mmCIF file of C-alpha atoms in Angstrom:
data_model
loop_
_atom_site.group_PDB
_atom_site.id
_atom_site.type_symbol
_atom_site.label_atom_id
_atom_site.label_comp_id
_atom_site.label_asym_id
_atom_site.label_seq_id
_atom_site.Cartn_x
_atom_site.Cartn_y
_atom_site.Cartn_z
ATOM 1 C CA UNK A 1 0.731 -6.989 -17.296
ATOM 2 C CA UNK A 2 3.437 -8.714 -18.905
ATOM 3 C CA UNK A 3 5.258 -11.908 -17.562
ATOM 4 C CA UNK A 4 8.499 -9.500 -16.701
ATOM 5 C CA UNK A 5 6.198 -7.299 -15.000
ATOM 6 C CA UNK A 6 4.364 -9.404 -12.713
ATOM 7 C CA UNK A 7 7.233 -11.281 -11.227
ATOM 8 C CA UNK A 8 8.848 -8.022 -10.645
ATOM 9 C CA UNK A 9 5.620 -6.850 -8.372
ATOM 10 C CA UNK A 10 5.323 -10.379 -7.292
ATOM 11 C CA UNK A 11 8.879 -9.622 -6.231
ATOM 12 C CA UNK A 12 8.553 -6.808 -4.959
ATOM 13 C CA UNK A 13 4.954 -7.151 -2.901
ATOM 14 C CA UNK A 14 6.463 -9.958 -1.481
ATOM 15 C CA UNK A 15 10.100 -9.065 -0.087
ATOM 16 C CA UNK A 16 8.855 -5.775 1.546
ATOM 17 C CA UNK A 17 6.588 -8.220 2.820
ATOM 18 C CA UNK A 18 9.038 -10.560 4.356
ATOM 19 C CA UNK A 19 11.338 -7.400 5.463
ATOM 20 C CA UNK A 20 8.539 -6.163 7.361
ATOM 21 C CA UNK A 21 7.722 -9.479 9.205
ATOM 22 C CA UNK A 22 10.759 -10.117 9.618
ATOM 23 C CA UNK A 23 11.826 -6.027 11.286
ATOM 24 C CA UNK A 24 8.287 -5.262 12.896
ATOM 25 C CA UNK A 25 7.291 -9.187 14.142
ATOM 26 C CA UNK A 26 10.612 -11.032 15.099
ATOM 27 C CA UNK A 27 12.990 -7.942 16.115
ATOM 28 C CA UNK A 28 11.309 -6.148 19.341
ATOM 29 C CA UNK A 29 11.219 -2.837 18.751
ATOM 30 C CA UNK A 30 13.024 -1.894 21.202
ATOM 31 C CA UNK A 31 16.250 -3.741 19.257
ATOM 32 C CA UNK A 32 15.863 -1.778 16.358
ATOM 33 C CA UNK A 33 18.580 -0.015 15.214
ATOM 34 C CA UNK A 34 18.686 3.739 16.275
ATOM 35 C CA UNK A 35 16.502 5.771 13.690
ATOM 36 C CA UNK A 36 14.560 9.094 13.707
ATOM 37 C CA UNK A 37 11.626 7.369 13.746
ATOM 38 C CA UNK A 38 12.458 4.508 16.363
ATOM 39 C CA UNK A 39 11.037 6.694 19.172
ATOM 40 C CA UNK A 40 7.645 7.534 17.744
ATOM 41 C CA UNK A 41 7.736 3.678 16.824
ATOM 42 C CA UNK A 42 8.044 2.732 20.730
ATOM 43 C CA UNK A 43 6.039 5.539 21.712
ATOM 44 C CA UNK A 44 2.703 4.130 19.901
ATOM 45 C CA UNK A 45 4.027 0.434 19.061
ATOM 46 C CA UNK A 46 0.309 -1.034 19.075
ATOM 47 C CA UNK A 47 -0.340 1.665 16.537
ATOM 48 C CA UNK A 48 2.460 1.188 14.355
ATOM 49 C CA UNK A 49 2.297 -2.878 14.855
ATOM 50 C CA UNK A 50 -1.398 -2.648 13.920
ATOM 51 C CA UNK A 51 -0.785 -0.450 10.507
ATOM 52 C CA UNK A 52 1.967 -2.455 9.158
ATOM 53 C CA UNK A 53 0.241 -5.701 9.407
ATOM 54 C CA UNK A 54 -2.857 -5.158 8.312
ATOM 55 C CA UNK A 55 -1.421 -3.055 5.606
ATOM 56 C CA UNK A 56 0.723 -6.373 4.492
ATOM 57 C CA UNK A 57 -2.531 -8.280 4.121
ATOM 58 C CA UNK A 58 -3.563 -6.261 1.163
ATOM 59 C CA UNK A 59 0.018 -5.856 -0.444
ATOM 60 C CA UNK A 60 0.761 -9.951 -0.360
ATOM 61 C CA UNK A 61 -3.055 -9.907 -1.254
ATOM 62 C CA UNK A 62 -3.152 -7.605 -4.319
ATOM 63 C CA UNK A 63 -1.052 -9.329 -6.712
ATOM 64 C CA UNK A 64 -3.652 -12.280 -6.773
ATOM 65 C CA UNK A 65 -6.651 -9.704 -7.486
ATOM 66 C CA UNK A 66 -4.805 -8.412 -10.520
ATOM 67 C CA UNK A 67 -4.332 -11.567 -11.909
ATOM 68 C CA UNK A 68 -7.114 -12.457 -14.733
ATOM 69 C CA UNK A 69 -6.222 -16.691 -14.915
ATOM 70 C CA UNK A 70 -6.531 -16.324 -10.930
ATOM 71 C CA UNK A 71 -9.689 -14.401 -10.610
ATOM 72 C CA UNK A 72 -11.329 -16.523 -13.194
ATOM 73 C CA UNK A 73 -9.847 -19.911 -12.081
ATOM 74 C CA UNK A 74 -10.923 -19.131 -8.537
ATOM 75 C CA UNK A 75 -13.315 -16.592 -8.479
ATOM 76 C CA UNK A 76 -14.785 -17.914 -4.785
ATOM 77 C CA UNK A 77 -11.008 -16.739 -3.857
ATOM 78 C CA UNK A 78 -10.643 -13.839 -5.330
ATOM 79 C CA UNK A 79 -14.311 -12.931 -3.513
ATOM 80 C CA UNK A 80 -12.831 -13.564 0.150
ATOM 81 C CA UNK A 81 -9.400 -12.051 -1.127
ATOM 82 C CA UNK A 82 -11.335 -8.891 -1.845
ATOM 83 C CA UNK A 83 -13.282 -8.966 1.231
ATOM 84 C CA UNK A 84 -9.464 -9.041 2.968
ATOM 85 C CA UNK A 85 -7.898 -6.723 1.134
ATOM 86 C CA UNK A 86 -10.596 -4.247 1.367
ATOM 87 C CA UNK A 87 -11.727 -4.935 5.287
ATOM 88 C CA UNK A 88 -8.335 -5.813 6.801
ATOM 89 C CA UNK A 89 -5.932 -4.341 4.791
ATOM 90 C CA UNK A 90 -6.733 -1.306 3.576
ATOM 91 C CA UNK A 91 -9.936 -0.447 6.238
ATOM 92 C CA UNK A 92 -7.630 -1.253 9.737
ATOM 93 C CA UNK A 93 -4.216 -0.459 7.959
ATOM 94 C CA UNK A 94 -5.801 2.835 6.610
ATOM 95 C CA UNK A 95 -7.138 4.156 9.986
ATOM 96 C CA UNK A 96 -4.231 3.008 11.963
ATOM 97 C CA UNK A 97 -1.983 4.635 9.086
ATOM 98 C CA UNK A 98 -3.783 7.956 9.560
ATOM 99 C CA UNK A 99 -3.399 7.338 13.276
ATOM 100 C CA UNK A 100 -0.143 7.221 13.612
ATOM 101 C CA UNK A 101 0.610 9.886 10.578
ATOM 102 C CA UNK A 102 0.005 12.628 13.417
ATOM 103 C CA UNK A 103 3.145 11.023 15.001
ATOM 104 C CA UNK A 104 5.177 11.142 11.460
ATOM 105 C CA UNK A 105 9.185 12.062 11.807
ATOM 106 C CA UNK A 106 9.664 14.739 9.701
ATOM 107 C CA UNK A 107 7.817 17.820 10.631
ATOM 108 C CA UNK A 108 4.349 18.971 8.934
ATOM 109 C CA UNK A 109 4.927 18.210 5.800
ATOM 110 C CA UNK A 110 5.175 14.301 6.540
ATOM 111 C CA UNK A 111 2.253 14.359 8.454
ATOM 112 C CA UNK A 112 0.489 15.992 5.777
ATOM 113 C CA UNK A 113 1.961 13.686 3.272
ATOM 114 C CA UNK A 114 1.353 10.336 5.054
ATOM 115 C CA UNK A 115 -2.094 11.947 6.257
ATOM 116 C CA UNK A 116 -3.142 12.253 2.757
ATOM 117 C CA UNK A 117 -2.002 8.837 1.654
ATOM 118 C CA UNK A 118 -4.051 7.255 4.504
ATOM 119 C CA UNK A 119 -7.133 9.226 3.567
ATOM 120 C CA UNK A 120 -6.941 8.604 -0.525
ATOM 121 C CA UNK A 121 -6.256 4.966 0.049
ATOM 122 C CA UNK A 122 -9.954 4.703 2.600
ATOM 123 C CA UNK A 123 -11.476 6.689 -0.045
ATOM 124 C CA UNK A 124 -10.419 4.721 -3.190
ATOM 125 C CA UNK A 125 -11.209 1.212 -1.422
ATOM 126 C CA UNK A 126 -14.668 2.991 -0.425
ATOM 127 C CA UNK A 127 -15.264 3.775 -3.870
ATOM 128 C CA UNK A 128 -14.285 0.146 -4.915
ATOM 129 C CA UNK A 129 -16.355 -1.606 -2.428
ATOM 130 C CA UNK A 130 -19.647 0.319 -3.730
ATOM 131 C CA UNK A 131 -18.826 -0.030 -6.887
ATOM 132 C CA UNK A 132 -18.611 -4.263 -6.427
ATOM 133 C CA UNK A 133 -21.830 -4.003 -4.515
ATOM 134 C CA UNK A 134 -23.453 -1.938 -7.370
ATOM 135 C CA UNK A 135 -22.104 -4.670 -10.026
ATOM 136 C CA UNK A 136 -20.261 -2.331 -11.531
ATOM 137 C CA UNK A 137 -17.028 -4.584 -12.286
ATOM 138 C CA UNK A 138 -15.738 -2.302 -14.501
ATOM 139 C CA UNK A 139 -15.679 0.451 -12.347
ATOM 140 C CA UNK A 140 -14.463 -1.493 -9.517
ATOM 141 C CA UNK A 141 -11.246 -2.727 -11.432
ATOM 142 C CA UNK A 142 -10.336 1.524 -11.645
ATOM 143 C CA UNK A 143 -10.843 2.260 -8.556
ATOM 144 C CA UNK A 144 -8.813 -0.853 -7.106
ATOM 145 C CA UNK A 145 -6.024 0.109 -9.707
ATOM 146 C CA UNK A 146 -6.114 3.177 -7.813
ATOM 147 C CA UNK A 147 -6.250 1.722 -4.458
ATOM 148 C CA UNK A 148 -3.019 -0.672 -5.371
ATOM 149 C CA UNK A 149 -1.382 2.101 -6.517
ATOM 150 C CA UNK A 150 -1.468 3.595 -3.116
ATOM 151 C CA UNK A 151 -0.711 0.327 -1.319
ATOM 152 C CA UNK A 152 2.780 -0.155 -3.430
ATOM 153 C CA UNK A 153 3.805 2.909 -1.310
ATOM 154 C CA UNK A 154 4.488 0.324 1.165
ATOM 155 C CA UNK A 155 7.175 -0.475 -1.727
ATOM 156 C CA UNK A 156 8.025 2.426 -3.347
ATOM 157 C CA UNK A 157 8.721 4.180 0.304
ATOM 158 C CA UNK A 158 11.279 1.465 0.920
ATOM 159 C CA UNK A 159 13.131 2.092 -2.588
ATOM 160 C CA UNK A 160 13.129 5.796 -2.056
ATOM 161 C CA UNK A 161 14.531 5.799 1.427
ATOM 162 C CA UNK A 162 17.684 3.881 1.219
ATOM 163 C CA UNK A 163 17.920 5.914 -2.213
ATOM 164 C CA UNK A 164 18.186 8.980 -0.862
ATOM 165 C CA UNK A 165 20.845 7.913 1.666
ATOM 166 C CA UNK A 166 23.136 6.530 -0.957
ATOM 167 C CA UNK A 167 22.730 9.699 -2.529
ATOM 168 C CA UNK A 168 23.896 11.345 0.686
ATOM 169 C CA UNK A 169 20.912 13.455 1.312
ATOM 170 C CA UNK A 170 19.514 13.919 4.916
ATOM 171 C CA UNK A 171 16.806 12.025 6.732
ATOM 172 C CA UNK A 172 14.974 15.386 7.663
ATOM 173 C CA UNK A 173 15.786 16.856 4.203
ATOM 174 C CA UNK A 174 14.635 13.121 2.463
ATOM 175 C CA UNK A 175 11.867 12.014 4.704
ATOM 176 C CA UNK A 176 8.936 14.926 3.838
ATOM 177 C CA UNK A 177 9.598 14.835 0.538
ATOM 178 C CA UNK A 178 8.984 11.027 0.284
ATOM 179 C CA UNK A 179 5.904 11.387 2.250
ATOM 180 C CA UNK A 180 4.498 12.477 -0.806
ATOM 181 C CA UNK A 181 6.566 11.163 -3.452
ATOM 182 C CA UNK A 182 5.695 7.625 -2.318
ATOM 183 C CA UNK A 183 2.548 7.663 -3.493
ATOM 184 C CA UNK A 184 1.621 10.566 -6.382
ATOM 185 C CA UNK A 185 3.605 9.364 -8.765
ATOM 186 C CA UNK A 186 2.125 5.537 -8.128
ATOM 187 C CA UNK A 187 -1.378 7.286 -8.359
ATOM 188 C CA UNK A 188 -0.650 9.417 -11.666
ATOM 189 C CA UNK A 189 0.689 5.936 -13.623
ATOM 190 C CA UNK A 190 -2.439 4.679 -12.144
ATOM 191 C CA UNK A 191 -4.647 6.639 -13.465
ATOM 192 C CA UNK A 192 -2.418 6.536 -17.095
ATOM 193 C CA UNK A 193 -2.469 2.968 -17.046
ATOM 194 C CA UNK A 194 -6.724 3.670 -16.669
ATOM 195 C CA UNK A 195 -7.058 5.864 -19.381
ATOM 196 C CA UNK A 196 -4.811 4.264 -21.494
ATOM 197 C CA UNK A 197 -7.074 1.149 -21.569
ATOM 198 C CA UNK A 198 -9.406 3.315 -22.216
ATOM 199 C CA UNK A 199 -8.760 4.564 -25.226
#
């Protein structure tokens, strides 16, 4: 990536990060502001407590794994990083995530959409843990592409959102729609950004 590039996910990775923290660890939920989704989040809190903080282990987490003068500097690191990432973050964030997806605002169609997300994001991590264990580095770095594509939802969600409402569009019109749209198009410049490195 270029320098522009990486401080901008650095950025990024990091202040959703520190918004979550600061919104889901030193506000009770029960002080949140009123939103359509602050009753499913009291309704299941250990569920929703459990998904967003494992799932911020692997976005502060995946930065480092992308970078090359980390990984090679520190490669011990990056190891136990991975081993993080993968078995905290994306293993315990993605079941709780697909947990509490049943409980989605939004109707059906965020269910689906969040359900979906949860289920890619096991799958690609599965298919990047086997590949490591294989030795098949190459194929590992794809699949993990893949995988951080689908844990910058965690960002992209939180762009979209306050988007939608500064373009004066509804919370039940917005919300299903970015169920989905928080992660395909992440996944599709994933996979461009794979086969463009291909070729």
């Amino acid at each position: 990536m270029s320098k522009f590039n990486n401080v901008l996910l650095y950025f990024l990775t990091f202040t959703v990060a520190a918004y979550a923290v600061y919104s889901y660890g030193v506000i009770p939920l029960a002080a949140m502001p009123p939103t359509p989704m602050k009753e499913n989040f009291l309704a299941h809190a250990s569920g929703i407590v459990t998904h967003v903080f494992a799932s911020l282990i692997a976005l502060v987490l995946g930065p480092f794994q992308f970078s090359a003068r980390f990984r090679q500097n520190h490669l011990a690191i990056h190891r136990w990083f991975g081993r993080c990432y993968l078995g905290l973050g994306v293993l315990v964030g993605g079941v709780s995530g697909l947990y509490m997806s049943q409980y989605a605002s939004g109707g059906m169609l965020a269910k689906l959409g969040f359900g979906t997300l949860a289920i890619a994001w096991l799958y690609t991590g599965w298919c990047a843990y086997l590949a490591v264990r294989r030795g098949a580095i190459d194929e590992h770095r794809k699949w993990m592409v893949r995988n951080f594509s689908l844990t910058l939802a965690a960002v992209t969600l939180r762009i979209y959102l306050p988007a939608s409402m500064l373009a004066g569009i509804s919370f039940a019109t917005a919300y299903p729609v970015i169920a989905w749209a928080c992660w395909i198009p992440n996944l599709i410049f994933a996979e461009w950004r794979i086969n463009s490195a291909r070729s």
